[in-house]
C-alpha positions as semicolon CSV with decimal commas, in nm:
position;residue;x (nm);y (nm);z (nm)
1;X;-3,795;-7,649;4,146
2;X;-3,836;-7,847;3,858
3;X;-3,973;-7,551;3,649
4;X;-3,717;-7,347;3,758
5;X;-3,432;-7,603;3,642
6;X;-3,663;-7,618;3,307
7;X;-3,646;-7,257;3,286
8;X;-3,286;-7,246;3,335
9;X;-3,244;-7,533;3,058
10;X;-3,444;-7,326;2,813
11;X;-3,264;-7,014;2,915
12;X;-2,913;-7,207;2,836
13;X;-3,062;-7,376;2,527
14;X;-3,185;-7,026;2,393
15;X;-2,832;-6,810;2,464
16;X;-2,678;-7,146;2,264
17;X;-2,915;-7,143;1,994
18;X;-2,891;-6,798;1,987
19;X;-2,467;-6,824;1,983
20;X;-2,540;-7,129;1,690
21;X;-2,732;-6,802;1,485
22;X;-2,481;-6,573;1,525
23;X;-2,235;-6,897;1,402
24;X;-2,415;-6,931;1,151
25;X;-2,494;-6,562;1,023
26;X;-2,071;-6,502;1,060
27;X;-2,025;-6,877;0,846
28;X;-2,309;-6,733;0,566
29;X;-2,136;-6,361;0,543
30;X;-1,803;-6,526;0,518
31;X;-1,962;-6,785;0,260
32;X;-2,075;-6,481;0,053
33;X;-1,751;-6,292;0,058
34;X;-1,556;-6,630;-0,079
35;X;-1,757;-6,629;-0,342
36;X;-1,724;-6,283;-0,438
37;X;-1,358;-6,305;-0,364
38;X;-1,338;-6,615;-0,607
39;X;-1,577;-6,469;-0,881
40;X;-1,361;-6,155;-0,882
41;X;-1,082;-6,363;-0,928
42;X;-1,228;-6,557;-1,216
43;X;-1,272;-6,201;-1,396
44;X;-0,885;-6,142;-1,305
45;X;-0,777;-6,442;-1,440
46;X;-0,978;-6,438;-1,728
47;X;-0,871;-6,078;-1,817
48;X;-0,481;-6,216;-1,794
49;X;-0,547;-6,489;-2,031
50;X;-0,685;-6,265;-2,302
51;X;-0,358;-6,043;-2,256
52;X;-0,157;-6,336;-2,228
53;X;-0,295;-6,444;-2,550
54;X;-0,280;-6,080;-2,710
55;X;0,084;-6,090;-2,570
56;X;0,172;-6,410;-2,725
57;X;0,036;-6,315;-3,062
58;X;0,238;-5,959;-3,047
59;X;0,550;-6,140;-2,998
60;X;0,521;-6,394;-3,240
61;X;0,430;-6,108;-3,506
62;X;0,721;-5,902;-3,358
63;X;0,970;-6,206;-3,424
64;X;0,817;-6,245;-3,778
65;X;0,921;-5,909;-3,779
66;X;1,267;-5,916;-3,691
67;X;1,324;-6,222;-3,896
68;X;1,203;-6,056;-4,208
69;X;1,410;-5,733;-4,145
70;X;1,716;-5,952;-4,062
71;X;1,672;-6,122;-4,429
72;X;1,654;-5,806;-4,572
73;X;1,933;-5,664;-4,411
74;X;2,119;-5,967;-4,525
75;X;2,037;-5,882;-4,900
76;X;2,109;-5,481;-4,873
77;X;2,494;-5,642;-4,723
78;X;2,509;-5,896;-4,992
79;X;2,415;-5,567;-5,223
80;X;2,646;-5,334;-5,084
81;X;2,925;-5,604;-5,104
82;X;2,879;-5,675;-5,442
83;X;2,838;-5,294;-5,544
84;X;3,177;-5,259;-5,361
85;X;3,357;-5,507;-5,552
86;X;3,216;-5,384;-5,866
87;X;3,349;-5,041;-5,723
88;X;3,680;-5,169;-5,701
89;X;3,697;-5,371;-6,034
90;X;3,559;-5,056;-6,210
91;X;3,861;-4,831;-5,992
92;X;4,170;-5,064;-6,135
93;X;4,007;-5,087;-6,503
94;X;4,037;-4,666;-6,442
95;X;4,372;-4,681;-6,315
96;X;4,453;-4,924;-6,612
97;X;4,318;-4,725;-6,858
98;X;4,475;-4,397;-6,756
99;X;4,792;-4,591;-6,765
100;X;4,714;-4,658;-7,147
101;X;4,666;-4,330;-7,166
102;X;4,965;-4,212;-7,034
103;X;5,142;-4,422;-7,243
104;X;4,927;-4,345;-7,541
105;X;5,063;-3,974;-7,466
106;X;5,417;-4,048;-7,470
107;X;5,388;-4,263;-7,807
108;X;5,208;-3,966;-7,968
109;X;5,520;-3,779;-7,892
110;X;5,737;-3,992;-8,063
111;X;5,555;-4,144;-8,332
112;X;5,353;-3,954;-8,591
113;X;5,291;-4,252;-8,790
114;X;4,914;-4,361;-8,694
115;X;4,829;-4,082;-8,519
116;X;4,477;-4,050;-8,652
117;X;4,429;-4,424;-8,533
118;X;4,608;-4,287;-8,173
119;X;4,361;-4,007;-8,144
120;X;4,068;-4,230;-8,191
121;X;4,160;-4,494;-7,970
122;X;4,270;-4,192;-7,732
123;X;3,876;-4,115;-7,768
124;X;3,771;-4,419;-7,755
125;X;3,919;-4,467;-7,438
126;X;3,799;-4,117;-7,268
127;X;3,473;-4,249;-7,340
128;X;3,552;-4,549;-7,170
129;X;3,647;-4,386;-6,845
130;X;3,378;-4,149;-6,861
131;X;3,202;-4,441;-6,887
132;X;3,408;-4,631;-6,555
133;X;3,369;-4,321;-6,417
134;X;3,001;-4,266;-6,444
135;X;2,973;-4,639;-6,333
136;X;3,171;-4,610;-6,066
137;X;2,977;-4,308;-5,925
138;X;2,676;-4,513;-5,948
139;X;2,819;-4,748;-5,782
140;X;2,950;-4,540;-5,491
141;X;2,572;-4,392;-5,501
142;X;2,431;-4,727;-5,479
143;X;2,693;-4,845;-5,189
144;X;2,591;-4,485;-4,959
145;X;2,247;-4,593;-5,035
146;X;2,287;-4,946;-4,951
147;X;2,387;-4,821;-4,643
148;X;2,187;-4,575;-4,530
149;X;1,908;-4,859;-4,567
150;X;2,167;-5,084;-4,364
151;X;2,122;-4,837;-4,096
152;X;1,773;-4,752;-4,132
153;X;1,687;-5,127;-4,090
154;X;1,956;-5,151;-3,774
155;X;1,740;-4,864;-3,669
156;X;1,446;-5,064;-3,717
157;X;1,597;-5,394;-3,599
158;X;1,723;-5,188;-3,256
159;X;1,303;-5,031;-3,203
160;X;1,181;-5,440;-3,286
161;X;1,433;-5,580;-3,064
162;X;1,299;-5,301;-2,806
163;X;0,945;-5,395;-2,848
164;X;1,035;-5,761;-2,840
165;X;1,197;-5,660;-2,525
166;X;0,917;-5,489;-2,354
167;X;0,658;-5,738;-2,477
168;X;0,858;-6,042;-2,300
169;X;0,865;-5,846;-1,988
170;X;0,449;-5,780;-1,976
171;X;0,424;-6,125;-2,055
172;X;0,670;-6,192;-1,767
173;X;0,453;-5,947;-1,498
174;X;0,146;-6,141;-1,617
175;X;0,280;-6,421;-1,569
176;X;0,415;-6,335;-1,210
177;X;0,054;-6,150;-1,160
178;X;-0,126;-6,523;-1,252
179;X;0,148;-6,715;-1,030
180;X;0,040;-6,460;-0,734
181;X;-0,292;-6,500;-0,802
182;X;-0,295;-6,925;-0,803
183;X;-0,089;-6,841;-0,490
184;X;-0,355;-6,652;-0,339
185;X;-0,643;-6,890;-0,422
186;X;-0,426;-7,167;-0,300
187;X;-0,352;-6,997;-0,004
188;X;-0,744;-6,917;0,042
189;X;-0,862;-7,302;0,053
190;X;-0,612;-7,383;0,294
């Protein structure tokens, strides 16, 4: 009897070391997969830092960017404002001198003394307003092209701003992906 209850220990002891194996094998495999689980995650995270990094330094060249283009765009106004003005100035000195000339025209009629010093002045001013005029067409030419660089740089500004745009929202979704990710480890030790 007493061998029989020893056999029946050892049989109970064996099924319960043999359960405590089984325990154990399940604890080891689950070990093993926690750790590949967390080195994988390492690799993640480590793979989001360098594009968080390369995102951070895309940006900050992008608003270097923007902020150069916006000081040039700034000149090409103050340009165009100027060469507008000038326009304008140039426009009444025209007006002003055809005026003259007018006037010039109507006093030739009527007075022949000094005409030789009427014609001359008469030339003088023609030259004059080809002159204004010639000046003034540069001027319009330099206002068109002042502003077709106006919009080529809104054209640029509009693509930077873009960029800017889509660079803020990768850093955004790797920033959401690394908040996930903290989540998930979090939620993995608990």
């Amino acid at each position: 009897e007493n061998n029989e209850k020893q056999e029946e220990r050892l049989c109970k002891s064996t099924l319960e070391l043999a359960g405590a194996c089984m325990r154990a094998d399940g604890a080891v495999k689950k070990r093993t997969e926690l750790e590949n689980g967390v080195s994988s995650n390492e690799e993640s995270i480590d793979a989001l830092d360098k594009q968080l990094v390369e995102s951070k330094f895309t940006l900050a060249a992008s608003e270097a960017k923007f902020d150069d283009i916006s000081r040039k765009l700034a000149t090409l106004e103050a340009d165009a404002a100027r060469g507008n003005e000038r326009a304008e100035i140039a426009e009444k000195k025209i007006l002003d001198i055809e005026e003259e000339l007018r006037v010039v025209g109507q006093n030739m009629q009527t007075l022949e003394v000094g005409e030789e010093k009427t014609m001359k002045r008469e030339e003088k001013l023609q030259v004059e307003i080809m002159d204004l005029r010639n000046k003034l067409k540069a001027s319009d030419y330099m206002g068109e092209q002042a502003e077709m660089n106006i919009q080529r740089l809104n054209v640029r500004i509009d693509q930077t701003e873009e960029d800017l745009l889509s660079e803020k929202m990768k850093i955004k979704k790797i920033s959401d992906e690394l908040n996930q990710t903290f989540e998930d480890m979090i939620n993995m030790t608990c």
